[in-house]
């Protein structure tokens, strides 16, 4: 069970909890790099103008200022576009990074980025004010083939599938499909309709229908048509026929249908059971232009999306030069918080150390260091006792630390190692002795399915 942080919204993990988080991060890095994504890191600070140029979430942005300004320097207001603020996601900083470094990058540019972000939300499980995200994106110069939308979804399904988490589902829609449909039924304010549909799971269809009518001037028939579209969910490409049965004709709708069909068709073949066409998914940020994705843990839907993103065609530009992209972001802290609070996975021990080298006397410290050095040279984590206490006390210390093995060397130079979990003690040579694969490194083990 994860501890409650003393400062709400800013989680800090115990060592054994941090090992679980590191396992998640290492697994994600490994999958991303296997698919050819290179790592970058952007600065934590952006200008307010840069952060807020797409989508209005200024209430969630943390401004950055010194406690005391230089003498004679006027403090910058929170709406000054040149004021500094902490980034609230990694997509907007990445778009800026691409524009500034376009002359040095090879396109399509594939990157992954794992960093802290900050967002001024009301803290609760799954929502922190400081948290880690893991993003992958592919960005093109001028154009980006749609096939990358398909690839990104498959990479994320593989990455999540390697983590110690319950079953998950990528819920995928396409903004072109939705916007084309709304225009086809006579609702031109497609952004407004999307914002209302995005509230469907929180407030229900009746209240969404009222919003569509009161705020966007929709008729009963238009509101019901929009809700019928949002109600379509399939695990295969049968959603295409269901949308067409609604009798709406629009070129943008057809384009979106075709794109979503390609994503779902590929997913059914390569990651069966992991992806759903869900036409209620809207995504709140305005910069998405095509594929949109939200991901939930089965049985933990109340946690919200653990991975989201999509296609953005106009977020990054330099003069007439545009850099369209597609990417997805995994909420690492949200995932780890749920893993810990629900005991979904645990580290096999609390520390990396596999062997605690005991002292027979204070004078033997140098020889004990030689043993530890020999073990470390072969990748076995070891630490040495600080003083020569009774062996029983040294064993208890190792046990409290969660170290599985204690190494003893007698005055004649004979070595033995004891597994303090089983009590078995055997002769050993520091140049050759090796623990089992399960003990040489910390293992993060998923809890058995109930």
Coordinates of C-alpha atoms in Angstrom, one line a residue:
X1 CA 0.0 0.0 0.0
X2 CA 1.4 3.4 -1.0
X3 CA 1.9 5.9 1.7
X4 CA 0.0 9.2 1.8
X5 CA 2.3 12.0 0.8
X6 CA 2.8 14.7 3.4
X7 CA 2.3 17.3 0.7
X8 CA -0.9 16.4 -1.2
X9 CA -0.4 15.8 -4.9
X10 CA 3.4 15.3 -4.8
X11 CA 3.9 11.6 -4.3
X12 CA 7.2 10.2 -2.9
X13 CA 7.8 6.4 -2.9
X14 CA 9.5 4.2 -0.4
X15 CA 12.5 2.3 -1.7
X16 CA 10.5 -0.9 -2.5
X17 CA 7.8 1.2 -4.2
X18 CA 10.4 3.1 -6.2
X19 CA 11.7 -0.3 -7.4
X20 CA 8.3 -1.0 -8.8
X21 CA 8.3 2.4 -10.6
X22 CA 11.8 1.8 -11.9
X23 CA 10.7 -1.5 -13.3
X24 CA 7.8 0.2 -15.1
X25 CA 10.1 2.9 -16.5
X26 CA 12.8 0.4 -17.6
X27 CA 10.3 -1.8 -19.3
X28 CA 8.8 1.1 -21.2
X29 CA 12.3 2.3 -22.3
X30 CA 13.2 -1.2 -23.5
X31 CA 10.0 -1.5 -25.6
X32 CA 10.3 2.0 -27.1
X33 CA 13.9 1.5 -28.0
X34 CA 13.2 -1.8 -29.6
X35 CA 10.9 0.1 -31.9
X36 CA 13.6 2.6 -32.8
X37 CA 12.4 5.5 -30.7
X38 CA 15.3 7.7 -29.4
X39 CA 15.3 9.5 -26.1
X40 CA 15.1 13.2 -25.6
X41 CA 14.5 15.5 -22.6
X42 CA 13.1 19.0 -22.8
X43 CA 13.4 21.8 -20.2
X44 CA 10.8 21.8 -17.4
X45 CA 9.9 25.5 -18.1
X46 CA 8.2 27.0 -21.1
X47 CA 6.7 30.5 -21.7
X48 CA 3.0 30.9 -20.9
X49 CA 2.4 31.9 -24.5
X50 CA 3.9 28.6 -25.7
X51 CA 2.0 26.5 -23.2
X52 CA -1.5 28.1 -23.8
X53 CA -1.4 28.5 -27.5
X54 CA -3.5 25.4 -28.1
X55 CA -6.3 24.6 -25.7
X56 CA -7.3 26.6 -22.6
X57 CA -6.2 24.9 -19.4
X58 CA -4.6 28.0 -17.8
X59 CA -6.2 27.1 -14.4
X60 CA -4.0 24.1 -14.3
X61 CA -0.7 25.7 -15.2
X62 CA 1.9 26.5 -12.5
X63 CA 3.5 29.9 -13.1
X64 CA 7.2 30.2 -12.2
X65 CA 8.7 33.3 -10.6
X66 CA 11.4 34.2 -8.1
X67 CA 10.4 35.0 -4.6
X68 CA 12.1 38.4 -5.0
X69 CA 12.4 40.2 -8.3
X70 CA 15.5 42.3 -9.2
X71 CA 15.3 45.8 -8.0
X72 CA 13.4 47.9 -10.5
X73 CA 12.1 44.9 -12.5
X74 CA 8.4 44.6 -12.7
X75 CA 6.8 41.3 -11.9
X76 CA 5.3 39.6 -15.0
X77 CA 1.6 39.0 -14.8
X78 CA 0.2 35.5 -15.1
X79 CA -1.2 36.3 -18.5
X80 CA 2.0 37.8 -19.8
X81 CA 2.9 35.4 -22.8
X82 CA 6.6 35.8 -21.9
X83 CA 6.2 34.8 -18.2
X84 CA 7.5 31.3 -17.3
X85 CA 5.5 28.3 -16.3
X86 CA 6.1 24.6 -15.7
X87 CA 5.0 22.3 -18.5
X88 CA 1.7 20.5 -18.0
X89 CA 2.4 17.8 -20.6
X90 CA 5.3 16.8 -22.8
X91 CA 3.6 17.2 -26.2
X92 CA 3.6 21.0 -26.3
X93 CA 7.3 21.3 -25.2
X94 CA 8.1 18.6 -27.8
X95 CA 6.4 20.6 -30.6
X96 CA 8.6 23.6 -29.6
X97 CA 11.7 21.4 -29.5
X98 CA 11.0 20.0 -33.0
X99 CA 10.6 23.6 -34.5
X100 CA 13.8 24.8 -32.8
X101 CA 15.9 21.8 -33.8
X102 CA 14.3 21.0 -37.2
X103 CA 17.6 21.6 -39.0
X104 CA 19.3 18.9 -36.9
X105 CA 16.6 16.2 -37.0
X106 CA 16.0 13.4 -39.5
X107 CA 12.3 13.2 -40.4
X108 CA 10.1 11.3 -39.7
X109 CA 11.5 11.9 -36.2
X110 CA 10.8 9.1 -33.6
X111 CA 11.3 10.1 -30.0
X112 CA 10.4 8.9 -26.5
X113 CA 10.4 11.2 -23.5
X114 CA 10.1 10.2 -19.8
X115 CA 9.9 13.2 -17.5
X116 CA 8.1 14.9 -14.7
X117 CA 5.2 17.3 -15.5
X118 CA 3.2 19.6 -13.3
X119 CA -0.6 20.3 -13.3
X120 CA -2.6 22.2 -10.8
X121 CA -5.4 19.7 -10.3
X122 CA -7.3 18.7 -7.2
X123 CA -5.3 15.7 -5.8
X124 CA -6.9 12.3 -5.7
X125 CA -5.9 8.8 -6.6
X126 CA -4.7 8.9 -10.2
X127 CA -4.4 12.7 -10.2
X128 CA -1.3 14.3 -8.8
X129 CA 0.2 17.8 -9.2
X130 CA 3.7 16.4 -9.9
X131 CA 3.8 13.2 -11.9
X132 CA 5.8 11.3 -14.5
X133 CA 4.7 10.8 -18.1
X134 CA 6.2 8.5 -20.7
X135 CA 5.5 9.7 -24.3
X136 CA 6.3 8.4 -27.7
X137 CA 5.7 10.5 -30.9
X138 CA 6.5 10.4 -34.6
X139 CA 6.7 13.8 -36.3
X140 CA 7.0 14.4 -40.0
X141 CA 8.1 17.4 -42.1
X142 CA 5.2 18.6 -44.2
X143 CA 3.4 15.3 -44.1
X144 CA 3.2 12.2 -42.0
X145 CA 1.8 9.0 -43.4
X146 CA -1.3 7.7 -41.6
X147 CA 0.4 4.3 -41.1
X148 CA 2.2 5.9 -38.1
X149 CA -1.1 6.3 -36.4
X150 CA -1.5 2.5 -36.6
X151 CA 2.1 1.8 -35.5
X152 CA 1.9 4.0 -32.4
X153 CA -1.2 2.2 -31.2
X154 CA 0.5 -1.2 -31.7
X155 CA 3.7 0.0 -29.9
X156 CA 1.7 1.2 -26.9
X157 CA -0.3 -2.0 -26.7
X158 CA 3.0 -4.0 -26.6
X159 CA 4.5 -1.6 -24.0
X160 CA 1.5 -1.8 -21.7
X161 CA 1.3 -5.6 -22.2
X162 CA 4.8 -6.0 -20.7
X163 CA 3.9 -4.2 -17.4
X164 CA 2.6 -5.9 -14.3
X165 CA -0.9 -4.5 -14.7
X166 CA -4.4 -5.9 -15.2
X167 CA -6.0 -6.2 -18.7
X168 CA -6.3 -2.9 -20.5
X169 CA -8.2 -1.6 -23.5
X170 CA -7.2 1.1 -25.9
X171 CA -10.4 3.0 -26.8
X172 CA -9.9 4.6 -30.2
X173 CA -11.9 7.2 -32.2
X174 CA -11.1 9.6 -34.9
X175 CA -11.8 13.4 -34.7
X176 CA -12.5 13.6 -38.5
X177 CA -15.1 10.9 -38.1
X178 CA -16.8 12.8 -35.3
X179 CA -16.5 16.3 -36.8
X180 CA -17.7 15.1 -40.2
X181 CA -20.7 13.4 -38.6
X182 CA -21.7 16.6 -36.6
X183 CA -21.4 18.7 -39.7
X184 CA -23.5 16.2 -41.6
X185 CA -26.3 16.5 -39.1
X186 CA -26.1 20.3 -39.2
X187 CA -24.0 21.1 -36.0
X188 CA -21.1 23.3 -37.3
X189 CA -19.6 24.0 -33.8
X190 CA -17.9 20.6 -33.8
X191 CA -15.4 21.6 -31.0
X192 CA -18.4 22.5 -28.8
X193 CA -20.1 19.2 -29.6
X194 CA -16.9 17.3 -28.8
X195 CA -16.6 19.1 -25.4
X196 CA -20.1 18.1 -24.5
X197 CA -19.6 14.5 -25.7
X198 CA -16.4 14.3 -23.7
X199 CA -18.6 14.7 -20.5
X200 CA -20.7 11.7 -21.4
X201 CA -19.2 9.3 -18.8
X202 CA -19.3 11.9 -16.1
X203 CA -22.8 13.3 -16.4
X204 CA -24.7 10.8 -18.6
X205 CA -26.5 11.0 -22.0
X206 CA -29.6 13.0 -20.8
X207 CA -27.5 15.9 -19.4
X208 CA -25.2 15.8 -22.5
X209 CA -28.3 16.1 -24.7
X210 CA -29.5 19.1 -22.6
X211 CA -26.0 20.7 -23.1
X212 CA -26.2 20.2 -26.8
X213 CA -29.6 21.8 -27.0
X214 CA -29.0 24.7 -24.6
X215 CA -25.4 25.6 -25.5
X216 CA -25.2 24.7 -29.2
X217 CA -28.8 25.0 -30.3
X218 CA -29.2 21.4 -31.3
X219 CA -32.6 20.0 -32.0
X220 CA -33.8 16.8 -30.2
X221 CA -33.1 14.9 -33.4
X222 CA -29.6 16.3 -33.7
X223 CA -28.8 15.6 -30.0
X224 CA -30.0 12.1 -30.3
X225 CA -28.0 11.5 -33.5
X226 CA -24.8 12.7 -31.8
X227 CA -25.5 10.4 -28.8
X228 CA -26.2 7.4 -31.1
X229 CA -22.8 7.9 -32.7
X230 CA -21.1 8.1 -29.3
X231 CA -22.9 4.9 -28.3
X232 CA -21.1 2.8 -30.9
X233 CA -18.4 0.6 -29.5
X234 CA -17.0 -2.5 -31.3
X235 CA -14.0 -4.8 -30.9
X236 CA -13.7 -5.1 -34.7
X237 CA -14.4 -3.1 -37.8
X238 CA -18.2 -3.6 -37.6
X239 CA -18.5 0.0 -36.4
X240 CA -18.2 1.2 -40.0
X241 CA -21.5 -0.4 -41.0
X242 CA -23.1 0.9 -37.7
X243 CA -22.1 4.5 -38.5
X244 CA -23.3 4.3 -42.1
X245 CA -26.6 2.9 -40.9
X246 CA -27.2 6.3 -39.2
X247 CA -27.6 7.8 -42.7
X248 CA -25.3 10.7 -42.5
X249 CA -23.1 11.7 -45.5
X250 CA -20.0 13.8 -45.3
X251 CA -16.5 13.6 -46.9
X252 CA -14.7 14.3 -43.6
X253 CA -16.8 11.6 -42.0
X254 CA -15.7 9.1 -44.7
X255 CA -12.1 10.0 -44.3
X256 CA -12.2 9.4 -40.6
X257 CA -14.1 6.2 -41.0
X258 CA -11.4 4.9 -43.3
X259 CA -8.6 5.9 -41.0
X260 CA -10.2 4.4 -37.9
X261 CA -10.9 1.2 -39.8
X262 CA -7.2 0.8 -40.6
X263 CA -6.2 1.2 -37.0
X264 CA -8.8 -1.3 -35.7
X265 CA -8.1 -3.8 -38.5
X266 CA -4.4 -3.9 -37.7
X267 CA -5.0 -4.1 -34.0
X268 CA -7.4 -7.0 -34.3
X269 CA -4.7 -8.9 -36.2
X270 CA -1.6 -8.0 -34.1
X271 CA -2.9 -7.3 -30.6
X272 CA -6.3 -9.0 -30.4
X273 CA -8.6 -8.1 -27.5
X274 CA -6.6 -5.0 -26.6
X275 CA -8.3 -2.3 -28.8
X276 CA -11.9 -1.1 -29.1
X277 CA -13.4 1.3 -31.6
X278 CA -15.2 3.7 -29.1
X279 CA -16.9 6.6 -30.8
X280 CA -17.5 8.4 -27.6
X281 CA -13.8 9.3 -27.1
X282 CA -13.3 12.9 -27.9
X283 CA -10.1 14.1 -26.0
X284 CA -10.4 17.6 -24.5
X285 CA -7.3 19.3 -26.0
X286 CA -8.0 21.2 -29.2
X287 CA -4.8 20.3 -31.0
X288 CA -5.9 16.7 -31.9
X289 CA -7.0 16.4 -35.6
X290 CA -7.5 12.7 -36.3
X291 CA -6.9 9.5 -34.4
X292 CA -7.6 9.9 -30.6
X293 CA -6.9 7.3 -27.9
X294 CA -7.8 6.8 -24.3
X295 CA -6.8 3.6 -22.4
X296 CA -8.4 2.1 -19.3
X297 CA -7.5 -0.8 -17.0
X298 CA -10.3 -3.4 -17.0
X299 CA -11.9 -3.4 -13.6
X300 CA -10.3 -0.1 -12.7
X301 CA -12.2 2.2 -15.1
X302 CA -12.8 4.7 -12.3
X303 CA -9.1 5.5 -12.3
X304 CA -9.6 7.2 -15.7
X305 CA -7.3 7.0 -18.7
X306 CA -3.8 5.6 -18.1
X307 CA -2.6 6.4 -21.7
X308 CA -4.0 8.9 -24.1
X309 CA -3.1 11.0 -27.2
X310 CA -3.6 11.0 -30.9
X311 CA -2.8 12.8 -34.2
X312 CA -2.0 16.5 -34.3
X313 CA -1.4 18.2 -37.6
X314 CA -1.0 21.8 -36.7
X315 CA 0.6 22.0 -33.3
X316 CA 4.2 22.5 -34.6
X317 CA 4.9 24.9 -37.4
X318 CA 7.6 27.3 -38.6
X319 CA 6.4 29.8 -41.2
X320 CA 4.8 27.7 -44.0
X321 CA 6.6 24.6 -42.8
X322 CA 4.4 22.3 -40.7
X323 CA 5.4 19.3 -38.6
X324 CA 2.4 16.9 -38.2
X325 CA 2.7 14.3 -35.5
X326 CA 1.1 11.4 -33.7
X327 CA 1.8 10.3 -30.2
X328 CA 0.6 8.7 -27.0
X329 CA 1.4 9.5 -23.4
X330 CA 1.4 7.0 -20.5
X331 CA 0.6 8.3 -17.1
X332 CA 3.3 6.5 -15.2
X333 CA 2.6 7.9 -11.8
X334 CA -1.1 7.1 -12.2
X335 CA -0.3 3.6 -13.1
X336 CA 2.3 3.1 -10.4
X337 CA -0.1 4.6 -7.8
X338 CA -2.8 2.0 -8.7
X339 CA -0.3 -0.9 -8.8
X340 CA 0.9 0.0 -5.2
X341 CA -2.5 0.9 -3.7
X342 CA -4.1 -2.3 -5.0
X343 CA -1.0 -4.6 -4.5
X344 CA -1.1 -5.5 -8.2
X345 CA 2.7 -6.1 -8.1
X346 CA 5.5 -6.0 -5.6
X347 CA 9.3 -5.9 -5.6
X348 CA 10.9 -9.2 -4.4
X349 CA 13.0 -7.2 -1.9
X350 CA 13.3 -3.6 -0.7
X351 CA 16.9 -3.0 -1.8
X352 CA 19.1 -3.9 -4.8
X353 CA 21.6 -5.6 -2.5
X354 CA 21.8 -9.4 -3.0
X355 CA 24.7 -10.1 -0.5
X356 CA 25.6 -8.6 2.8
X357 CA 29.2 -9.3 3.7
X358 CA 29.6 -9.8 7.4
X359 CA 32.7 -9.0 9.5
X360 CA 34.4 -11.5 11.8
X361 CA 36.5 -8.6 13.3
X362 CA 36.9 -4.9 12.6
X363 CA 40.3 -5.7 11.1
X364 CA 38.7 -7.9 8.4
X365 CA 36.9 -5.0 6.8
X366 CA 39.5 -4.7 4.0
X367 CA 39.2 -8.4 3.1
X368 CA 35.4 -8.1 3.2
X369 CA 35.6 -5.2 0.7
X370 CA 37.7 -7.5 -1.5
X371 CA 34.9 -10.1 -1.4
X372 CA 32.3 -7.4 -2.2
X373 CA 34.4 -6.1 -5.1
X374 CA 34.7 -9.6 -6.6
X375 CA 31.0 -10.1 -6.4
X376 CA 30.2 -6.7 -7.9
X377 CA 32.6 -7.3 -10.8
X378 CA 30.2 -10.1 -11.8
X379 CA 27.1 -8.0 -11.5
X380 CA 26.1 -9.2 -8.0
X381 CA 25.1 -6.2 -5.7
X382 CA 26.9 -6.4 -2.4
X383 CA 27.4 -4.2 0.7
X384 CA 29.8 -4.6 3.6
X385 CA 29.0 -4.4 7.3
X386 CA 30.3 -1.3 9.0
X387 CA 31.4 -3.0 12.2
X388 CA 32.0 -6.5 13.6
X389 CA 29.0 -7.2 15.8
X390 CA 27.7 -10.7 16.7
X391 CA 26.8 -12.7 13.6
X392 CA 23.2 -12.9 14.8
X393 CA 23.0 -9.2 14.9
X394 CA 24.5 -8.8 11.5
X395 CA 22.1 -11.3 10.1
X396 CA 19.1 -9.5 11.6
X397 CA 20.3 -6.2 10.1
X398 CA 20.5 -7.9 6.6
X399 CA 17.0 -9.4 7.2
X400 CA 15.6 -5.9 8.1
X401 CA 17.1 -4.5 4.9
X402 CA 15.6 -7.3 2.9
X403 CA 18.9 -8.7 1.7
X404 CA 18.6 -12.5 1.0
X405 CA 22.2 -13.6 1.5
X406 CA 24.9 -13.1 4.2
X407 CA 28.6 -13.8 3.4
X408 CA 31.0 -15.1 6.1
X409 CA 34.8 -15.5 5.9
X410 CA 36.5 -17.2 8.8
X411 CA 40.0 -16.5 10.1
X412 CA 41.4 -19.2 7.8
X413 CA 40.0 -17.5 4.7
X414 CA 37.2 -20.0 4.2
X415 CA 34.1 -18.5 2.6
X416 CA 30.5 -19.5 3.2
X417 CA 27.2 -17.9 2.2
X418 CA 23.9 -18.2 4.0
X419 CA 20.4 -17.9 2.5
X420 CA 18.8 -16.3 5.5
X421 CA 15.3 -17.0 4.2
X422 CA 15.8 -20.8 4.3
X423 CA 18.7 -21.0 6.7
X424 CA 20.8 -23.0 4.2
X425 CA 24.6 -22.2 4.4
X426 CA 27.1 -23.5 1.9
X427 CA 30.8 -23.1 1.0
X428 CA 31.3 -20.5 -1.6
X429 CA 34.1 -18.9 -3.7
X430 CA 33.6 -15.1 -4.3
X431 CA 35.1 -15.6 -7.8
X432 CA 32.5 -18.1 -8.9
X433 CA 29.5 -18.2 -6.6
X434 CA 26.3 -16.8 -8.2
X435 CA 22.8 -16.6 -6.8
X436 CA 19.8 -17.8 -8.9
X437 CA 18.5 -15.5 -11.6
X438 CA 15.5 -14.7 -9.4
X439 CA 17.8 -13.4 -6.6
X440 CA 20.6 -11.7 -8.5
X441 CA 18.3 -8.8 -9.4
X442 CA 15.2 -7.4 -7.8
X443 CA 12.1 -9.0 -9.4
X444 CA 8.8 -7.1 -9.7
X445 CA 6.1 -9.8 -9.7
X446 CA 2.5 -9.2 -10.6
X447 CA -0.1 -10.5 -8.2
X448 CA -2.0 -13.6 -9.4
X449 CA -5.3 -12.8 -11.1
X450 CA -8.3 -13.2 -8.8

